[in-house]
Every structure is written in C-alpha cells, then in structure tokens.
Coordinates of C-alpha atoms in Angstrom, one line a residue:
M1 CA -24.6 -7.0 -1.7
T2 CA -22.9 -10.3 -1.1
T3 CA -21.9 -11.9 2.2
P4 CA -18.1 -11.3 2.7
R5 CA -15.9 -14.3 3.1
T6 CA -14.6 -13.9 6.7
E7 CA -13.3 -17.2 7.9
H8 CA -9.7 -16.1 7.6
L9 CA -10.5 -12.6 8.9
V10 CA -11.3 -13.7 12.4
L11 CA -8.5 -12.8 14.8
T12 CA -8.6 -12.9 18.6
G13 CA -8.9 -9.4 20.1
V14 CA -9.1 -7.9 16.6
L15 CA -12.1 -9.1 14.6
T16 CA -15.0 -11.5 15.0
A17 CA -16.6 -12.9 11.9
E18 CA -19.5 -10.4 12.3
Q19 CA -17.1 -7.5 12.8
A20 CA -15.0 -8.5 9.8
A21 CA -18.1 -8.6 7.6
Q22 CA -19.2 -5.2 8.9
T23 CA -15.8 -3.7 8.0
V24 CA -16.0 -5.1 4.5
R25 CA -19.5 -3.7 4.1
G26 CA -18.2 -0.4 5.3
I27 CA -15.6 -0.3 2.4
L28 CA -18.3 -1.4 -0.1
A29 CA -20.5 1.4 1.1
V30 CA -17.8 3.9 0.3
Q31 CA -17.2 2.5 -3.2
R32 CA -19.0 4.3 -6.0
A33 CA -21.0 2.5 -8.7
D34 CA -18.3 3.2 -11.2
G35 CA -15.7 1.3 -9.0
A36 CA -14.0 4.3 -7.4
I37 CA -13.1 4.0 -3.7
P38 CA -12.5 7.5 -2.2
W39 CA -11.1 7.9 1.3
F40 CA -14.8 8.3 2.4
R41 CA -17.8 9.7 0.5
G42 CA -17.2 13.4 -0.1
H43 CA -13.4 13.2 0.2
H44 CA -10.9 12.5 -2.5
L45 CA -9.6 9.3 -4.1
D46 CA -5.9 8.7 -4.5
P47 CA -4.7 5.7 -6.6
W48 CA -2.6 4.1 -3.9
D49 CA -5.3 4.1 -1.2
H50 CA -8.0 3.1 -3.8
T51 CA -5.9 0.1 -4.6
E52 CA -5.3 -0.8 -0.9
A53 CA -9.0 -0.8 -0.3
A54 CA -9.6 -3.0 -3.4
M55 CA -7.0 -5.5 -2.2
A56 CA -8.9 -5.7 1.1
L57 CA -12.1 -6.5 -0.9
D58 CA -10.3 -9.3 -2.7
A59 CA -9.1 -10.7 0.6
A60 CA -12.7 -10.8 1.7
G61 CA -13.9 -12.6 -1.4
E62 CA -15.5 -9.5 -2.9
H63 CA -13.8 -10.1 -6.3
D64 CA -16.4 -8.3 -8.4
A65 CA -16.1 -5.1 -6.4
A66 CA -12.3 -5.3 -6.4
G67 CA -12.4 -5.9 -10.2
R68 CA -14.5 -2.8 -10.7
A69 CA -11.9 -0.8 -8.7
Y70 CA -9.1 -1.9 -11.0
E71 CA -11.3 -1.3 -14.1
W72 CA -11.7 2.3 -12.9
L73 CA -8.0 2.7 -12.9
A74 CA -7.7 1.2 -16.4
R75 CA -10.3 3.5 -17.8
H76 CA -8.9 6.7 -16.3
Q77 CA -5.2 6.2 -16.8
N78 CA -3.4 9.2 -18.3
D79 CA -1.8 8.9 -21.7
D80 CA 1.7 8.8 -20.1
G81 CA 0.8 5.8 -17.9
S82 CA 0.1 7.9 -14.7
W83 CA -2.8 8.9 -12.6
Y84 CA -3.3 12.2 -10.8
A85 CA -2.7 12.3 -7.1
A86 CA -6.3 13.2 -6.1
Y87 CA -9.8 13.0 -7.6
A88 CA -12.7 14.7 -5.7
D89 CA -14.9 11.9 -4.3
G90 CA -13.5 9.6 -7.0
A91 CA -14.8 11.6 -9.9
F92 CA -12.3 11.2 -12.7
D93 CA -13.2 14.6 -14.2
D94 CA -12.8 16.5 -11.0
V95 CA -9.0 16.4 -10.3
T96 CA -8.0 18.3 -7.2
D97 CA -4.2 17.5 -7.3
R98 CA -2.7 17.2 -10.7
G99 CA 0.7 16.0 -9.5
R100 CA 1.5 12.4 -10.7
E101 CA 3.2 10.6 -7.9
T102 CA 5.3 7.6 -8.8
N103 CA 4.4 5.6 -5.7
F104 CA 0.7 6.1 -6.3
C105 CA 1.1 5.0 -9.9
A106 CA 3.2 1.9 -9.3
Y107 CA 0.8 0.3 -6.8
I108 CA -1.5 -0.9 -9.5
A109 CA 0.9 -3.8 -10.1
V110 CA 0.6 -5.0 -6.5
G111 CA -3.2 -4.9 -6.7
T112 CA -3.3 -6.6 -10.0
W113 CA -1.1 -9.4 -8.9
H114 CA -3.1 -9.8 -5.7
H115 CA -6.4 -10.0 -7.6
Y116 CA -5.0 -12.5 -10.0
L117 CA -3.7 -14.7 -7.2
A118 CA -7.1 -14.4 -5.5
T119 CA -9.1 -15.3 -8.5
G120 CA -6.9 -17.1 -11.0
D121 CA -8.5 -14.9 -13.7
D122 CA -6.2 -15.0 -16.7
T123 CA -8.5 -12.8 -18.7
F124 CA -8.3 -10.1 -16.0
L125 CA -4.5 -10.3 -16.1
D126 CA -4.5 -9.9 -19.9
R127 CA -6.8 -6.9 -19.7
M128 CA -4.8 -5.2 -17.0
W129 CA -1.3 -5.9 -18.5
P130 CA -1.3 -2.7 -20.8
T131 CA -2.3 -0.6 -17.8
V132 CA 0.4 -2.1 -15.5
Y133 CA 3.0 -1.9 -18.3
A134 CA 2.3 1.8 -19.0
A135 CA 2.3 2.6 -15.2
M136 CA 5.7 1.0 -14.6
E137 CA 7.2 2.7 -17.7
Y138 CA 6.0 6.0 -16.3
V139 CA 7.5 5.3 -12.9
L140 CA 10.9 4.2 -14.3
E141 CA 11.2 7.4 -16.3
L142 CA 11.8 9.0 -13.0
Q143 CA 14.5 6.6 -11.7
Q144 CA 17.6 8.4 -10.8
P145 CA 21.2 7.4 -11.6
G146 CA 21.6 6.1 -8.0
G147 CA 18.6 3.7 -8.3
Q148 CA 16.1 5.7 -6.3
I149 CA 12.8 6.8 -7.8
G150 CA 12.0 10.5 -8.1
W151 CA 8.9 11.5 -6.3
K152 CA 6.6 12.8 -9.0
R153 CA 5.9 15.0 -12.0
E154 CA 4.2 18.3 -11.6
D155 CA 1.2 19.2 -13.7
D156 CA 3.4 21.0 -16.2
G157 CA 5.5 17.8 -16.6
T158 CA 8.4 19.0 -14.5
A159 CA 10.1 15.9 -12.9
V160 CA 10.8 16.1 -9.2
G161 CA 13.9 14.0 -8.8
D162 CA 14.0 14.0 -5.0
A163 CA 13.3 10.5 -3.7
L164 CA 11.2 9.4 -0.7
L165 CA 12.4 6.2 1.0
T166 CA 8.8 5.1 1.8
G167 CA 7.7 5.7 -1.8
S168 CA 10.7 4.0 -3.3
S169 CA 10.2 1.0 -1.0
S170 CA 6.6 0.7 -2.1
I171 CA 7.7 0.9 -5.7
H172 CA 10.3 -1.8 -5.1
H173 CA 7.4 -4.1 -4.1
A174 CA 5.3 -3.0 -7.1
L175 CA 8.2 -3.6 -9.5
R176 CA 8.5 -7.2 -8.2
C177 CA 4.8 -7.7 -8.6
A178 CA 5.0 -6.3 -12.1
L179 CA 7.8 -8.7 -13.0
A180 CA 5.7 -11.6 -11.6
I181 CA 2.9 -10.5 -13.9
A182 CA 5.3 -10.3 -16.9
E183 CA 6.7 -13.7 -16.1
E184 CA 3.2 -15.2 -15.8
R185 CA 2.5 -13.7 -19.3
E186 CA 5.8 -14.9 -20.6
E187 CA 6.8 -11.3 -21.5
P188 CA 10.2 -10.8 -19.8
Q189 CA 11.2 -7.3 -18.9
P190 CA 15.0 -7.3 -18.4
D191 CA 15.1 -3.5 -18.0
W192 CA 12.7 -3.7 -15.1
E193 CA 14.9 -6.4 -13.5
L194 CA 17.9 -4.1 -13.7
A195 CA 15.8 -1.2 -12.3
V196 CA 14.5 -3.1 -9.3
G197 CA 18.0 -4.4 -8.5
A198 CA 19.4 -0.8 -8.5
L199 CA 16.5 0.4 -6.4
R200 CA 16.9 -2.3 -3.9
H201 CA 20.6 -1.6 -3.6
A202 CA 19.9 2.1 -3.0
I203 CA 17.3 1.3 -0.3
R204 CA 19.7 -1.1 1.5
R205 CA 23.0 0.7 1.2
H206 CA 22.5 4.4 0.4
P207 CA 20.1 6.2 2.7
E208 CA 21.7 9.5 1.7
R209 CA 20.0 9.2 -1.7
F210 CA 16.6 9.8 -0.1
L211 CA 15.1 12.9 1.5
D212 CA 15.5 12.8 5.3
K213 CA 12.1 11.8 6.6
D214 CA 13.5 9.8 9.6
R215 CA 10.8 11.3 11.9
Y216 CA 8.1 9.3 10.0
S217 CA 7.4 5.8 11.0
M218 CA 6.8 4.8 7.4
D219 CA 10.4 5.4 6.6
W220 CA 11.3 3.0 9.5
Y221 CA 9.2 0.0 8.4
Y222 CA 8.6 0.4 4.7
P223 CA 12.0 -1.0 3.6
V224 CA 10.9 -4.2 5.3
L225 CA 7.2 -4.1 4.2
G226 CA 8.3 -3.4 0.6
G227 CA 10.7 -6.4 0.7
A228 CA 14.0 -4.5 0.1
L229 CA 15.2 -5.6 3.6
T230 CA 14.8 -9.2 4.6
G231 CA 16.2 -11.6 7.2
T232 CA 18.5 -10.3 9.8
E233 CA 18.7 -6.8 8.3
A234 CA 14.9 -6.5 8.5
V235 CA 14.7 -7.7 12.1
E236 CA 17.5 -5.3 13.1
R237 CA 15.7 -2.4 11.5
I238 CA 12.5 -3.2 13.3
E239 CA 14.2 -3.5 16.6
K240 CA 16.1 -0.3 16.2
G241 CA 13.0 1.8 15.8
W242 CA 10.6 0.0 18.0
D243 CA 10.7 2.1 21.2
R244 CA 10.8 5.3 19.1
F245 CA 7.6 4.7 17.3
V246 CA 5.5 2.1 19.1
V247 CA 3.2 3.3 21.9
P248 CA 2.3 0.3 23.9
G249 CA -1.5 -0.4 24.0
L250 CA -2.3 2.4 21.5
G251 CA -0.5 1.7 18.2
V252 CA 2.2 3.3 16.1
R253 CA 3.1 7.0 15.9
C254 CA 2.9 8.6 12.5
V255 CA 5.6 11.1 13.3
V256 CA 7.9 11.5 16.3
P257 CA 7.6 13.2 18.7
N258 CA 4.0 13.9 18.0
P259 CA 1.5 12.1 20.4
W260 CA -0.5 10.8 17.5
V261 CA -1.0 7.1 16.7
T262 CA -2.6 6.1 13.4
G263 CA -4.4 3.0 12.3
G264 CA -2.9 2.7 8.8
E265 CA 0.7 2.9 10.0
S266 CA -0.1 0.4 12.8
A267 CA -1.6 -2.1 10.4
E268 CA 1.2 -1.8 7.9
L269 CA 3.7 -2.4 10.7
A270 CA 1.8 -5.5 11.6
L271 CA 2.1 -6.7 8.0
A272 CA 5.9 -6.0 8.1
L273 CA 6.2 -7.9 11.4
W274 CA 4.3 -10.9 10.0
A275 CA 6.6 -10.9 6.9
V276 CA 9.6 -11.3 9.2
G277 CA 8.1 -14.0 11.3
E278 CA 6.9 -11.8 14.2
S279 CA 3.3 -12.9 14.2
D280 CA 2.8 -12.5 17.9
R281 CA 3.9 -8.9 17.9
A282 CA 1.9 -8.3 14.8
L283 CA -1.2 -9.5 16.7
E284 CA -0.4 -7.2 19.6
I285 CA -0.2 -4.2 17.3
L286 CA -3.5 -5.0 15.7
Q287 CA -5.1 -5.6 19.1
S288 CA -3.8 -2.2 20.3
I289 CA -5.6 -0.2 17.7
Q290 CA -9.1 -1.5 18.3
H291 CA -9.9 1.7 20.1
L292 CA -10.0 3.3 16.6
R293 CA -12.8 1.1 15.5
D294 CA -16.2 2.7 14.9
A295 CA -18.9 0.3 16.1
R296 CA -21.5 1.9 14.0
T297 CA -19.8 1.4 10.6
G298 CA -17.0 -1.1 11.2
L299 CA -14.6 1.4 9.8
Y300 CA -11.6 2.9 11.6
W301 CA -10.7 6.4 12.6
T302 CA -7.5 7.6 10.9
G303 CA -5.7 8.4 14.2
Y304 CA -5.8 9.3 17.9
V305 CA -4.1 12.1 19.8
F306 CA -3.4 10.4 23.0
D307 CA -2.2 13.3 25.2
A308 CA -5.6 15.0 24.4
E309 CA -7.6 11.7 24.4
A310 CA -9.1 12.7 21.1
V311 CA -9.8 11.1 17.7
W312 CA -8.1 13.2 15.0
P313 CA -8.9 13.8 12.2
E314 CA -12.5 12.9 12.5
E315 CA -12.6 10.7 9.4
L316 CA -13.3 7.0 8.9
T317 CA -11.1 6.1 5.9
S318 CA -11.6 3.1 3.6
W319 CA -7.8 2.6 3.3
T320 CA -7.3 2.4 7.1
A321 CA -9.9 -0.4 7.2
G322 CA -8.3 -1.9 4.1
S323 CA -4.8 -2.0 5.6
L324 CA -6.2 -3.6 8.8
L325 CA -8.1 -6.3 6.8
L326 CA -5.0 -7.1 4.8
A327 CA -2.9 -7.5 7.9
V328 CA -5.5 -9.8 9.4
A329 CA -5.8 -11.8 6.2
A330 CA -2.0 -12.4 6.2
L331 CA -2.1 -13.5 9.8
G332 CA -5.1 -15.7 8.9
G333 CA -3.3 -17.4 6.1
D334 CA -5.1 -16.0 3.1
E335 CA -3.1 -17.4 0.2
A336 CA -3.1 -14.4 -2.1
T337 CA -2.3 -11.9 0.6
C338 CA 0.4 -14.0 2.1
A339 CA 2.0 -14.5 -1.3
V340 CA 2.0 -10.8 -2.1
F341 CA 3.4 -9.6 1.2
S342 CA 5.8 -12.5 2.0
G343 CA 7.5 -12.2 -1.4
D344 CA 6.5 -15.8 -2.3
R345 CA 6.2 -16.1 -6.1
L346 CA 8.0 -12.8 -6.6
P347 CA 11.4 -12.6 -8.3
T348 CA 14.5 -12.7 -6.1
G349 CA 18.2 -12.1 -6.6
L350 CA 17.8 -8.7 -8.1
D351 CA 20.2 -6.7 -5.8
P352 CA 23.5 -5.9 -7.5
D353 CA 25.4 -5.5 -4.2
C354 CA 28.6 -5.2 -6.2
C355 CA 27.4 -1.7 -7.2
S356 CA 28.9 1.4 -5.4

C-alpha cells in the first residue's frame, strides 16, 4: 500500500496529515482486489458511491486504486449502458437491486473526467470513452419532454418517468463532464448539449417537473452542487434553506424534521458552499461533523441522531469518507477536484432560458 498524498488534505479542525492518510487507508481497506468499492465490506456497492470513493482516492494520489475502480465499472457495464443499483459486497454476479438508476449511471462521467484531470492519462480517457458514451446514451433515453430525467428503469425494462431533483442535478453535472470529455477527444455531441441545456432550464425554472422531496436536504443544495444554479441564484437558495437544514455544531439534517444529521450530506453541502465562494462556512460545516469520525479506522459514521445522542446507523461508509475528502481537497486547492466542482473547464451557456 502506498503512502497517500495528503498535503492538500490538511484542514484546521478537520484533518491532520496523519488523519487524512488514515482515512484514505480506510477506503483502500474497503476496496476489493478487483477494484470494487462497496459501502463497507459485507454491504452492497452502488455505482454512484463507488465512484465518489474512487474520486477521493484520486484526490489523495492513489491513482492506481482509483483506476481499478473505474475499470470495474467498464468491465461490468450492462449492454444498454447501465449498471444495476446494488451489488452484494461489490460482487458483479450477485445483484441485489436490479433497477438501473439514471443518476447512478451518469456519475461515471464525473469520475472519469476527475481521474483524467488528476493524471493527464490520455490512454485512460480513450479506454473509458465507450463506457461513458454508452452510460450517457442510456441516461438520456429517459429524458422527459420538459428536460428532467426519469428516475430509472425497472428490471423488466419499464421506464420510470418521475424525476428526482437531486438525481437530475447530479446528472446535469455528469453531462457537463461528459461533454468536457467529448471536447477533449474532439468528438462533439450536439445532442448532449441540447439535453443538458433543457435539463438545466427545468432545474432552474420548473420545480413542478420533479417529485416533491422538499423535506430532503439534498434537494436543497444539489442544484447548486450540480452547477445548475450559480451566482446570486445559488447563494439565495443556500440562504433560504440554511436554518431549516443546518444544525449548528452537528452538521446537516438528512430530512426535516428528523433529528438526524449525516456526514455525506454535510460534506456535500460544504462542497456546494465552496463552489459559491463560501469557504469559511464550508470549513465550519466540515469541522462540525468530526464527531462522526471513528478514530480506529479513520472512516466516518453515516449519521447521528442528536436527540438520542446515538450513532445511527452503525456503519462506517466509504462514500461518507470519500465525500469528506473531496470537500477538504477542494478547500485545499487540489487542481482536479477544484476544476470538477467549480465548473472550470466545463461547458457553459447551455441553458435555453427562452424555453417555456
């Protein structure tokens, strides 16, 4: 096992260099020899969280391990460009949820672009292009007339057209990363450009096109994190939901009014805050969730029920640690992470605001 690169993962009140290295080793210990990264050993793998953990490994300089994670996805992609929603302990032949969620499938583009920016490996980009292309084509088959992206296909192929704001916001980010990959390869995708413009317009102007999940903090900050809302609109959205979702000193609620803060949502909010120039508040959020850190493994508990003063569920998840490392990497100035989450080097001007 290599020594993780941690100079940009040191953050006052969040991680020392030793703690950062321990957290990276914790994710590596979860990763299987074939590259799969389940939530934790014995639990399932889903493609989105697998990719998030792989991105954290790249941010720590563990490029070989991250590369193996992406190769796992390339090897086990379904013929239609999708992946299943859950694989038992990362075993590709032990599928426990055969739904094929668009958000899960799209995120490969974000991870692939991040790995390329971290390594400059043109050969990797060439190898992954067919995988990314097939995934985006699968996702866009479920785009609705209003621009939003349907949630998933069931195992029998039935399309679920209902759209999730969080999922569509993540797909917006993924589509822009996929377009950046296409541009780097000089393979323009004008249909994708139209699709991401329509999606962005739906997110910004038509909340009625999405299922009502307003109780979930992810629906609050994901339009900002996914880059659909920027500038004044993004800041106003963050301010509007702040008192509703943020529990001072503890983190971010997953769902209101439940007295449950979660590490993943808190770290993602910190990333969104950093993206809109609120680095001080991002730091405060990351500092507030250090009560979730497990000193033995360097991983983080999924959440904490504060009215009962209890960790729940009792699981140390690779993706929670991954999201925290990515937020710290952005605040620490890691070039690849900053580029991916700031929108730098991603296409702009794709919102047809003239649409109804």
